[in-house]
CSV table of C-alpha atoms in Angstrom, one decimal:
chain,number,residue,atom,x,y,z
A,510,ILE,CA,-45.3,63.2,92.4
A,511,VAL,CA,-42.3,64.6,90.6
A,512,MET,CA,-42.0,63.9,86.9
A,513,THR,CA,-38.7,63.9,85.0
A,514,GLN,CA,-38.0,63.5,81.3
A,515,SER,CA,-34.9,62.7,79.2
A,516,PRO,CA,-33.6,64.0,77.0
A,517,LEU,CA,-34.8,67.6,77.3
A,518,SER,CA,-33.8,68.2,73.7
A,519,LEU,CA,-33.9,65.7,70.9
A,520,PRO,CA,-32.8,66.5,67.3
A,521,VAL,CA,-34.3,63.9,65.0
A,522,THR,CA,-33.9,62.8,61.4
A,523,PRO,CA,-37.1,62.2,59.3
A,524,GLY,CA,-37.7,58.6,58.8
A,525,GLU,CA,-35.7,57.6,61.8
A,526,PRO,CA,-37.1,56.4,65.2
A,527,ALA,CA,-37.2,58.5,68.3
A,528,SER,CA,-37.6,57.7,72.0
A,529,ILE,CA,-38.4,59.8,75.0
A,530,SER,CA,-38.1,58.6,78.6
A,531,CYS,CA,-40.3,59.7,81.5
A,532,ARG,CA,-39.8,58.8,85.2
A,533,SER,CA,-42.0,59.4,88.2
A,534,SER,CA,-41.0,59.7,91.8
A,535,GLN,CA,-43.7,57.3,92.8
A,536,SER,CA,-45.3,54.3,91.1
A,537,LEU,CA,-48.2,55.3,88.8
A,538,LEU,CA,-49.6,51.8,88.7
A,539,HIS,CA,-53.1,51.9,90.0
A,540,SER,CA,-54.7,48.9,91.8
A,541,ASN,CA,-56.9,48.4,88.7
A,542,GLY,CA,-53.8,47.4,86.7
A,543,TYR,CA,-53.5,50.6,84.7
A,544,ASN,CA,-50.7,53.1,84.8
A,545,PHE,CA,-52.0,56.6,85.2
A,546,LEU,CA,-49.6,58.2,82.8
A,547,SER,CA,-50.3,60.2,79.7
A,548,TRP,CA,-48.3,61.8,76.9
A,549,TYR,CA,-48.9,65.1,75.1
A,550,LEU,CA,-47.5,66.9,72.1
A,551,GLN,CA,-47.5,70.7,72.0
A,552,LYS,CA,-46.8,71.9,68.5
A,553,PRO,CA,-45.5,75.4,68.0
A,554,GLY,CA,-48.1,78.0,68.7
A,555,GLN,CA,-50.8,75.4,69.7
A,556,SER,CA,-52.4,73.9,72.8
A,557,PRO,CA,-51.1,70.5,73.9
A,558,GLN,CA,-52.8,67.5,72.4
A,559,LEU,CA,-53.3,64.1,73.9
A,560,LEU,CA,-51.2,61.3,72.3
A,561,ILE,CA,-51.3,58.4,74.8
A,562,TYR,CA,-53.4,57.8,77.9
A,563,LEU,CA,-53.2,55.1,80.6
A,564,GLY,CA,-49.6,54.4,79.7
A,565,SER,CA,-50.1,52.8,76.3
A,566,ASN,CA,-53.5,53.6,74.8
A,567,ARG,CA,-53.3,55.9,71.7
A,568,ALA,CA,-55.9,58.7,71.7
A,569,SER,CA,-58.4,59.0,68.9
A,570,GLY,CA,-56.8,60.1,65.6
A,571,VAL,CA,-53.2,59.6,66.8
A,572,PRO,CA,-51.0,57.9,64.1
A,573,ASP,CA,-49.9,54.4,65.0
A,574,ARG,CA,-46.2,55.5,64.7
A,575,PHE,CA,-46.7,56.7,68.3
A,576,SER,CA,-46.6,54.1,71.0
A,577,GLY,CA,-46.3,54.3,74.8
A,578,SER,CA,-44.9,51.6,77.1
A,579,GLY,CA,-43.6,51.1,80.6
A,580,SER,CA,-45.0,50.6,84.1
A,581,GLY,CA,-44.6,51.7,87.6
A,582,THR,CA,-42.1,54.6,87.5
A,583,ASP,CA,-40.5,54.2,84.1
A,584,PHE,CA,-42.2,55.0,80.8
A,585,THR,CA,-41.2,55.5,77.2
A,586,LEU,CA,-42.8,57.3,74.2
A,587,LYS,CA,-41.6,55.9,70.9
A,588,ILE,CA,-42.1,57.3,67.4
A,589,SER,CA,-41.3,54.6,64.9
A,590,ARG,CA,-40.5,56.9,62.0
A,591,VAL,CA,-40.4,60.6,62.6
A,592,VAL,CA,-42.1,63.0,60.1
A,593,ALA,CA,-41.8,66.7,60.0
A,594,GLU,CA,-45.1,67.4,61.6
A,595,ASP,CA,-43.9,65.6,64.8
A,596,VAL,CA,-41.8,68.6,65.9
A,597,GLY,CA,-42.7,70.3,69.1
A,598,VAL,CA,-42.5,69.7,72.9
A,599,TYR,CA,-43.5,66.4,74.3
A,600,TYR,CA,-44.8,66.1,77.9
A,601,CYS,CA,-45.6,63.3,80.2
A,602,MET,CA,-48.2,63.8,82.9
A,603,GLN,CA,-49.3,61.7,85.9
A,604,VAL,CA,-53.0,61.6,86.8
A,605,LEU,CA,-52.8,59.2,89.7
A,606,GLN,CA,-52.5,61.7,92.5
A,607,ILE,CA,-53.7,65.2,93.1
A,608,PRO,CA,-52.1,67.5,92.2
A,609,PHE,CA,-51.6,66.1,88.7
A,610,THR,CA,-48.1,66.9,87.5
A,611,PHE,CA,-46.2,67.3,84.3
A,612,GLY,CA,-42.7,66.5,83.2
A,613,PRO,CA,-40.5,69.5,82.1
A,614,GLY,CA,-40.9,68.6,78.4
A,615,THR,CA,-38.7,67.2,75.6
A,616,LYS,CA,-38.2,69.5,72.6
A,617,VAL,CA,-38.1,67.6,69.4
A,618,ASP,CA,-36.8,69.2,66.2
A,619,ILE,CA,-35.5,68.2,62.9
A,620,LYS,CA,-31.7,67.9,62.5
B,501,GLN,CA,-67.0,67.2,68.3
B,502,VAL,CA,-66.2,68.8,71.6
B,503,GLN,CA,-64.8,72.3,71.6
B,504,LEU,CA,-63.8,74.6,74.4
B,505,LEU,CA,-63.8,78.4,73.8
B,506,GLN,CA,-62.1,80.5,76.4
B,507,SER,CA,-62.7,84.2,77.1
B,508,GLY,CA,-61.5,86.6,79.7
B,509,PRO,CA,-59.2,89.6,80.2
B,510,GLY,CA,-55.6,89.5,79.1
B,511,LEU,CA,-54.4,92.0,81.7
B,512,VAL,CA,-55.2,92.0,85.4
B,513,LYS,CA,-53.8,94.4,88.1
B,514,PRO,CA,-51.9,92.9,91.1
B,515,SER,CA,-54.2,92.1,94.0
B,516,GLN,CA,-57.3,92.0,91.8
B,517,THR,CA,-59.3,89.0,90.7
B,518,LEU,CA,-58.8,87.0,87.5
B,519,SER,CA,-62.0,85.6,86.0
B,520,LEU,CA,-62.0,83.3,83.0
B,521,THR,CA,-64.9,81.6,81.2
B,522,CYS,CA,-64.8,78.4,79.1
B,523,ALA,CA,-67.7,77.8,76.8
B,524,ILE,CA,-68.3,74.1,76.3
B,525,SER,CA,-69.9,72.8,73.0
B,526,GLY,CA,-70.4,69.2,72.0
B,527,ASP,CA,-70.5,68.0,75.6
B,528,SER,CA,-72.2,68.9,78.9
B,529,VAL,CA,-70.5,70.3,81.9
B,530,SER,CA,-72.6,67.8,83.9
B,531,ASP,CA,-71.3,64.8,81.9
B,532,ASN,CA,-70.9,62.0,84.4
B,533,ASP,CA,-67.8,60.5,82.6
B,534,VAL,CA,-65.5,63.5,82.4
B,535,SER,CA,-63.8,66.2,84.5
B,536,TRP,CA,-63.3,69.8,83.6
B,537,ASP,CA,-59.8,71.1,84.5
B,538,TRP,CA,-57.8,74.3,84.4
B,539,ILE,CA,-54.1,74.1,83.6
B,540,ARG,CA,-51.7,77.0,83.1
B,541,GLN,CA,-48.3,77.3,81.4
B,542,SER,CA,-45.5,79.7,82.1
B,543,PRO,CA,-41.8,79.7,81.2
B,544,SER,CA,-40.8,79.5,84.9
B,545,ARG,CA,-43.3,76.8,86.0
B,546,GLY,CA,-44.0,74.9,82.8
B,547,LEU,CA,-47.4,73.2,82.7
B,548,GLU,CA,-49.1,73.4,86.0
B,549,TRP,CA,-52.4,71.6,86.8
B,550,LEU,CA,-54.6,74.0,88.9
B,551,GLY,CA,-57.8,72.2,89.6
B,552,ARG,CA,-60.9,70.5,88.4
B,553,THR,CA,-64.6,69.9,88.9
B,554,TYR,CA,-66.7,66.9,87.9
B,555,TYR,CA,-70.2,65.7,88.4
B,556,ARG,CA,-71.0,62.2,89.9
B,557,SER,CA,-74.5,62.7,91.2
B,558,ARG,CA,-73.1,65.8,93.0
B,559,TRP,CA,-70.3,68.2,92.2
B,560,PHE,CA,-66.7,67.4,93.3
B,561,TYR,CA,-63.8,69.8,93.3
B,562,ASP,CA,-60.0,69.3,93.6
B,563,TYR,CA,-57.4,72.1,93.7
B,564,ALA,CA,-53.6,72.2,93.7
B,565,GLU,CA,-52.2,73.3,97.0
B,566,SER,CA,-50.5,76.2,95.4
B,567,VAL,CA,-53.8,77.9,94.5
B,568,ARG,CA,-56.3,76.2,96.9
B,569,ASN,CA,-56.9,79.3,99.0
B,570,ARG,CA,-57.3,81.6,96.1
B,571,MET,CA,-59.0,79.7,93.3
B,572,THR,CA,-62.6,78.8,92.7
B,573,ILE,CA,-63.8,76.6,89.8
B,574,SER,CA,-67.5,76.7,89.1
B,575,PRO,CA,-69.7,74.9,86.6
B,576,ASP,CA,-72.4,77.1,85.1
B,577,THR,CA,-75.0,74.6,84.1
B,578,SER,CA,-77.4,77.1,82.7
B,579,ARG,CA,-74.9,78.3,80.1
B,580,ASN,CA,-72.8,75.0,79.9
B,581,ASN,CA,-69.7,77.0,80.9
B,582,LEU,CA,-66.8,76.4,83.2
B,583,LEU,CA,-65.6,79.3,85.2
B,584,LEU,CA,-62.3,80.1,87.0
B,585,GLU,CA,-61.8,82.8,89.6
B,586,LEU,CA,-58.4,83.5,91.0
B,587,ILE,CA,-58.3,86.2,93.7
B,588,SER,CA,-55.4,88.3,94.9
B,589,VAL,CA,-53.3,87.8,91.8
B,590,THR,CA,-49.6,88.6,91.7
B,591,PRO,CA,-47.1,88.7,88.8
B,592,GLU,CA,-46.4,85.0,89.5
B,593,ASP,CA,-49.9,84.3,88.1
B,594,THR,CA,-48.9,85.5,84.7
B,595,ALA,CA,-49.4,82.6,82.4
B,596,LEU,CA,-51.3,81.0,79.5
B,597,TYR,CA,-54.4,79.5,81.0
B,598,TYR,CA,-56.1,76.4,79.5
B,599,CYS,CA,-59.5,75.0,80.0
B,600,VAL,CA,-59.3,71.2,79.5
B,601,ARG,CA,-61.6,68.1,79.5
B,602,GLY,CA,-60.4,65.1,81.4
B,603,TYR,CA,-61.6,61.7,80.1
B,604,SER,CA,-60.3,58.2,80.7
B,605,HIS,CA,-57.5,59.6,82.7
B,606,GLY,CA,-56.2,61.7,79.8
B,607,MET,CA,-56.7,65.4,79.0
B,608,ASP,CA,-58.3,64.9,75.7
B,609,VAL,CA,-59.7,68.3,74.7
B,610,TRP,CA,-58.0,71.6,75.3
B,611,GLY,CA,-59.2,75.2,74.9
B,612,GLN,CA,-57.2,77.6,72.8
B,613,GLY,CA,-55.6,79.2,75.8
B,614,THR,CA,-55.9,82.7,77.3
B,615,ALA,CA,-52.8,84.7,77.9
B,616,VAL,CA,-53.0,86.5,81.2
B,617,THR,CA,-50.6,89.2,82.4
B,618,VAL,CA,-50.6,90.5,85.9
B,619,SER,CA,-49.2,94.0,85.9
B,620,SER,CA,-50.1,97.5,87.1
């Protein structure tokens, strides 16, 4: 399954919202009703960290300004109000079919 | 609190074998609810999932086609470790390798990463 993201670069203003799109070449909707799509943030110099799993579930400790939505092949990660610590590269990943695959990443930085 | 501490050589010669160890604390490699995955990252290939093992009354293994014939993932239950072995390495295997826990269809715990360079 091929994952694409847009935009690949996103300059943001603190306090403003931000949105990243992720698309898959096949539907990620499992027969159990869940979308097998997760989102990650890799901050500079760090390992990636899980933000969202099963399309829309926030991982433990993730601020509620992050939200995931979408179904099938089209997904969106939204940040309601960007703060400085949100800079880094955001990746979507499908975990429906082996091999699991990642999007190319969206680099978010402060304007 | 689950932690994954990786160890292994940073430099491997072409055609030799890469061996990495991931020491698991705060969870068991035999946990029935999780998987233990290896993912690597390089400028040319981005984030690439390599394979996983998980225990559901017996051990299961999945591998990416790109490394299937060269990679072995092994649970070491006596030491609560996860092992990766990649044979016949080439410069294309140069990457940052991560040990990762899979849970509820998300990769929720990542190791610190091991930078591996394949060069003579």
